Amino acid sequence: MTQTHAYGTTAATQPLGPLGIERRQPGPHDVKIDILFCGVCHSDLHTARNEWRNTMYPSVPGHEIVGTVVAVGDHVTKFKPGDTVGVGCMVDSCQHCASCADGEEQYCENGFTGTYNGRGKENTWGGYSENIVVDEKFVLRVGHEARDLAAVAPLLCAGITTYSPLRHWQAGPGKKVGIVGLGGLGHMGVKLAHAMGAHVVLFTTSPGKQADARRLGADEVVISKDPTQMAQHAGSFDFILNTVAATHDLDPFLALLKRDGTMCLVGAPEHPHPSPNVFTLILGRRSLAGSAIGGIRETQEMLDFCAEHGIVSDIETIAMKDINTAYERMLKGDVKYRFVIDIATLKQEAKAA
């Protein structure tokens, strides 16, 4: 084991601050990564504050990791020192259930091991740290330019969370796709659906977001609080990706689907949504679905797609010491559209100490 500087917390009521953690030495199939950037996800805040009632302390969040390979195990074949790589939301799975065999490790029937707060071979700590050691099966190759690396980090969660359902429900030319919400997930949904060739409609409650939505690739913007605007799109969508993480009425959006259309939920609210009117589903053979991140194969596909199309997240880079302020701003929606930590600031802070 080796000591590593990190930022984390020892209790739900405590702010994040400097912590010393231990990383394992690379085994035969492991890759050691010097972390350059780590995105900030709302899941980080939920975990740090034990809002899902499953946090193991001390907790070091962070599952949107971009860095440089510095060492590899003797049996590693996919990576070498100097490679630019990423690590997303998971670092292990059972590798033998039907989902894992299909390359859908995110649905591992025995439970995947999270990049942080995971209960696998060891308790896991995430990317708010100097380095990380990960089995090569769960390491991803990053093909973006060096100048884009900070903005690549959120692709490892926000990117794949939106890419996977858009691909699964075949967003593309000739399809009318709705994106509900223009936040960390929604802005990626707009960019990806546009790049896939779909006709993209952004739904927002904020009239002030219309110009930004069009800049990101939306063909149309609908103010979802306006019944007249909503009625103009009744029964016309092939697919709607709902990224909103606050409890709301789903029926107005379900009514916008064509026959056999689907609305997929990727936002996770603190309290359940009201149950939809069953007749809204029955009378149009409409579907309400959900989706979780993506498997390693699909996440690599997403990274390659984004590199080919020049897609990265819209970010605000912060210093490690500002993470608690970033959490409070994130709760207020005061970010366009993801925070990313420059891990060099953590290394500088640790060196000064």
PDB file of N, CA, C and O in Angstrom, residues 212-238:
ATOM      1  N   ASP A 212     -28.916  29.570 -24.845  1.00  0.00           N
ATOM      2  CA  ASP A 212     -27.873  28.590 -24.572  1.00  0.00           C
ATOM      3  C   ASP A 212     -28.241  27.228 -25.145  1.00  0.00           C
ATOM      4  O   ASP A 212     -27.386  26.501 -25.660  1.00  0.00           O
ATOM      5  N   ALA A 213     -29.502  26.863 -25.047  1.00  0.00           N
ATOM      6  CA  ALA A 213     -29.947  25.583 -25.589  1.00  0.00           C
ATOM      7  C   ALA A 213     -29.693  25.511 -27.097  1.00  0.00           C
ATOM      8  O   ALA A 213     -29.224  24.493 -27.619  1.00  0.00           O
ATOM      9  N   ARG A 214     -29.965  26.591 -27.797  1.00  0.00           N
ATOM     10  CA  ARG A 214     -29.717  26.607 -29.250  1.00  0.00           C
ATOM     11  C   ARG A 214     -28.222  26.571 -29.548  1.00  0.00           C
ATOM     12  O   ARG A 214     -27.786  25.924 -30.512  1.00  0.00           O
ATOM     13  N   ARG A 215     -27.436  27.258 -28.723  1.00  0.00           N
ATOM     14  CA  ARG A 215     -25.974  27.211 -28.904  1.00  0.00           C
ATOM     15  C   ARG A 215     -25.457  25.788 -28.774  1.00  0.00           C
ATOM     16  O   ARG A 215     -24.554  25.365 -29.510  1.00  0.00           O
ATOM     17  N   LEU A 216     -26.045  25.020 -27.878  1.00  0.00           N
ATOM     18  CA  LEU A 216     -25.597  23.652 -27.627  1.00  0.00           C
ATOM     19  C   LEU A 216     -26.080  22.666 -28.680  1.00  0.00           C
ATOM     20  O   LEU A 216     -25.559  21.555 -28.756  1.00  0.00           O
ATOM     21  N   GLY A 217     -27.084  23.065 -29.473  1.00  0.00           N
ATOM     22  CA  GLY A 217     -27.532  22.194 -30.556  1.00  0.00           C
ATOM     23  C   GLY A 217     -29.021  21.935 -30.626  1.00  0.00           C
ATOM     24  O   GLY A 217     -29.471  21.170 -31.491  1.00  0.00           O
ATOM     25  N   ALA A 218     -29.813  22.553 -29.745  1.00  0.00           N
ATOM     26  CA  ALA A 218     -31.263  22.353 -29.811  1.00  0.00           C
ATOM     27  C   ALA A 218     -31.846  23.045 -31.040  1.00  0.00           C
ATOM     28  O   ALA A 218     -31.504  24.192 -31.337  1.00  0.00           O
ATOM     29  N   ASP A 219     -32.727  22.335 -31.745  1.00  0.00           N
ATOM     30  CA  ASP A 219     -33.419  22.917 -32.887  1.00  0.00           C
ATOM     31  C   ASP A 219     -34.612  23.763 -32.442  1.00  0.00           C
ATOM     32  O   ASP A 219     -34.987  24.723 -33.114  1.00  0.00           O
ATOM     33  N   GLU A 220     -35.221  23.376 -31.345  1.00  0.00           N
ATOM     34  CA  GLU A 220     -36.349  24.108 -30.786  1.00  0.00           C
ATOM     35  C   GLU A 220     -36.230  24.108 -29.267  1.00  0.00           C
ATOM     36  O   GLU A 220     -35.608  23.219 -28.677  1.00  0.00           O
ATOM     37  N   VAL A 221     -36.859  25.098 -28.640  1.00  0.00           N
ATOM     38  CA  VAL A 221     -36.908  25.186 -27.181  1.00  0.00           C
ATOM     39  C   VAL A 221     -38.360  25.403 -26.775  1.00  0.00           C
ATOM     40  O   VAL A 221     -39.044  26.272 -27.316  1.00  0.00           O
ATOM     41  N   VAL A 222     -38.823  24.599 -25.828  1.00  0.00           N
ATOM     42  CA  VAL A 222     -40.193  24.681 -25.338  1.00  0.00           C
ATOM     43  C   VAL A 222     -40.158  25.024 -23.850  1.00  0.00           C
ATOM     44  O   VAL A 222     -39.449  24.366 -23.074  1.00  0.00           O
ATOM     45  N   ILE A 223     -40.908  26.053 -23.457  1.00  0.00           N
ATOM     46  CA  ILE A 223     -41.058  26.372 -22.040  1.00  0.00           C
ATOM     47  C   ILE A 223     -42.128  25.441 -21.489  1.00  0.00           C
ATOM     48  O   ILE A 223     -43.318  25.577 -21.813  1.00  0.00           O
ATOM     49  N   SER A 224     -41.723  24.492 -20.673  1.00  0.00           N
ATOM     50  CA  SER A 224     -42.622  23.400 -20.274  1.00  0.00           C
ATOM     51  C   SER A 224     -43.751  23.856 -19.358  1.00  0.00           C
ATOM     52  O   SER A 224     -44.729  23.123 -19.175  1.00  0.00           O
ATOM     53  N   LYS A 225     -43.647  25.047 -18.797  1.00  0.00           N
ATOM     54  CA  LYS A 225     -44.720  25.586 -17.959  1.00  0.00           C
ATOM     55  C   LYS A 225     -45.840  26.198 -18.806  1.00  0.00           C
ATOM     56  O   LYS A 225     -46.893  26.553 -18.277  1.00  0.00           O
ATOM     57  N   ASP A 226     -45.618  26.327 -20.097  1.00  0.00           N
ATOM     58  CA  ASP A 226     -46.579  26.971 -20.989  1.00  0.00           C
ATOM     59  C   ASP A 226     -47.432  25.898 -21.682  1.00  0.00           C
ATOM     60  O   ASP A 226     -46.950  25.213 -22.598  1.00  0.00           O
ATOM     61  N   PRO A 227     -48.688  25.726 -21.279  1.00  0.00           N
ATOM     62  CA  PRO A 227     -49.524  24.668 -21.868  1.00  0.00           C
ATOM     63  C   PRO A 227     -49.689  24.801 -23.376  1.00  0.00           C
ATOM     64  O   PRO A 227     -49.799  23.793 -24.086  1.00  0.00           O
ATOM     65  N   THR A 228     -49.722  26.038 -23.876  1.00  0.00           N
ATOM     66  CA  THR A 228     -49.892  26.239 -25.318  1.00  0.00           C
ATOM     67  C   THR A 228     -48.697  25.703 -26.084  1.00  0.00           C
ATOM     68  O   THR A 228     -48.845  25.001 -27.105  1.00  0.00           O
ATOM     69  N   GLN A 229     -47.478  26.019 -25.606  1.00  0.00           N
ATOM     70  CA  GLN A 229     -46.281  25.505 -26.266  1.00  0.00           C
ATOM     71  C   GLN A 229     -46.234  23.980 -26.192  1.00  0.00           C
ATOM     72  O   GLN A 229     -45.866  23.309 -27.170  1.00  0.00           O
ATOM     73  N   MET A 230     -46.593  23.416 -25.047  1.00  0.00           N
ATOM     74  CA  MET A 230     -46.569  21.960 -24.902  1.00  0.00           C
ATOM     75  C   MET A 230     -47.572  21.312 -25.851  1.00  0.00           C
ATOM     76  O   MET A 230     -47.267  20.311 -26.507  1.00  0.00           O
ATOM     77  N   ALA A 231     -48.768  21.884 -25.954  1.00  0.00           N
ATOM     78  CA  ALA A 231     -49.823  21.300 -26.792  1.00  0.00           C
ATOM     79  C   ALA A 231     -49.432  21.261 -28.265  1.00  0.00           C
ATOM     80  O   ALA A 231     -49.872  20.378 -29.012  1.00  0.00           O
ATOM     81  N   GLN A 232     -48.591  22.196 -28.685  1.00  0.00           N
ATOM     82  CA  GLN A 232     -48.160  22.231 -30.082  1.00  0.00           C
ATOM     83  C   GLN A 232     -47.328  21.010 -30.466  1.00  0.00           C
ATOM     84  O   GLN A 232     -47.165  20.726 -31.661  1.00  0.00           O
ATOM     85  N   HIS A 233     -46.811  20.288 -29.469  1.00  0.00           N
ATOM     86  CA  HIS A 233     -45.956  19.128 -29.746  1.00  0.00           C
ATOM     87  C   HIS A 233     -46.620  17.800 -29.364  1.00  0.00           C
ATOM     88  O   HIS A 233     -45.945  16.758 -29.336  1.00  0.00           O
ATOM     89  N   ALA A 234     -47.914  17.824 -29.080  1.00  0.00           N
ATOM     90  CA  ALA A 234     -48.615  16.611 -28.642  1.00  0.00           C
ATOM     91  C   ALA A 234     -48.448  15.476 -29.643  1.00  0.00           C
ATOM     92  O   ALA A 234     -48.584  15.658 -30.852  1.00  0.00           O
ATOM     93  N   GLY A 235     -48.116  14.286 -29.130  1.00  0.00           N
ATOM     94  CA  GLY A 235     -48.042  13.087 -29.954  1.00  0.00           C
ATOM     95  C   GLY A 235     -47.009  13.106 -31.052  1.00  0.00           C
ATOM     96  O   GLY A 235     -47.184  12.440 -32.073  1.00  0.00           O
ATOM     97  N   SER A 236     -45.899  13.822 -30.848  1.00  0.00           N
ATOM     98  CA  SER A 236     -44.954  13.989 -31.966  1.00  0.00           C
ATOM     99  C   SER A 236     -43.540  13.476 -31.707  1.00  0.00           C
ATOM    100  O   SER A 236     -42.724  13.463 -32.624  1.00  0.00           O
ATOM    101  N   PHE A 237     -43.238  13.027 -30.497  1.00  0.00           N
ATOM    102  CA  PHE A 237     -41.863  12.640 -30.170  1.00  0.00           C
ATOM    103  C   PHE A 237     -41.650  11.131 -30.261  1.00  0.00           C
ATOM    104  O   PHE A 237     -42.457  10.335 -29.776  1.00  0.00           O
ATOM    105  N   ASP A 238     -40.529  10.765 -30.839  1.00  0.00           N
ATOM    106  CA  ASP A 238     -40.109   9.360 -30.828  1.00  0.00           C
ATOM    107  C   ASP A 238     -39.519   8.979 -29.474  1.00  0.00           C
ATOM    108  O   ASP A 238     -39.718   7.859 -28.990  1.00  0.00           O
TER     109      ASP A 238
END
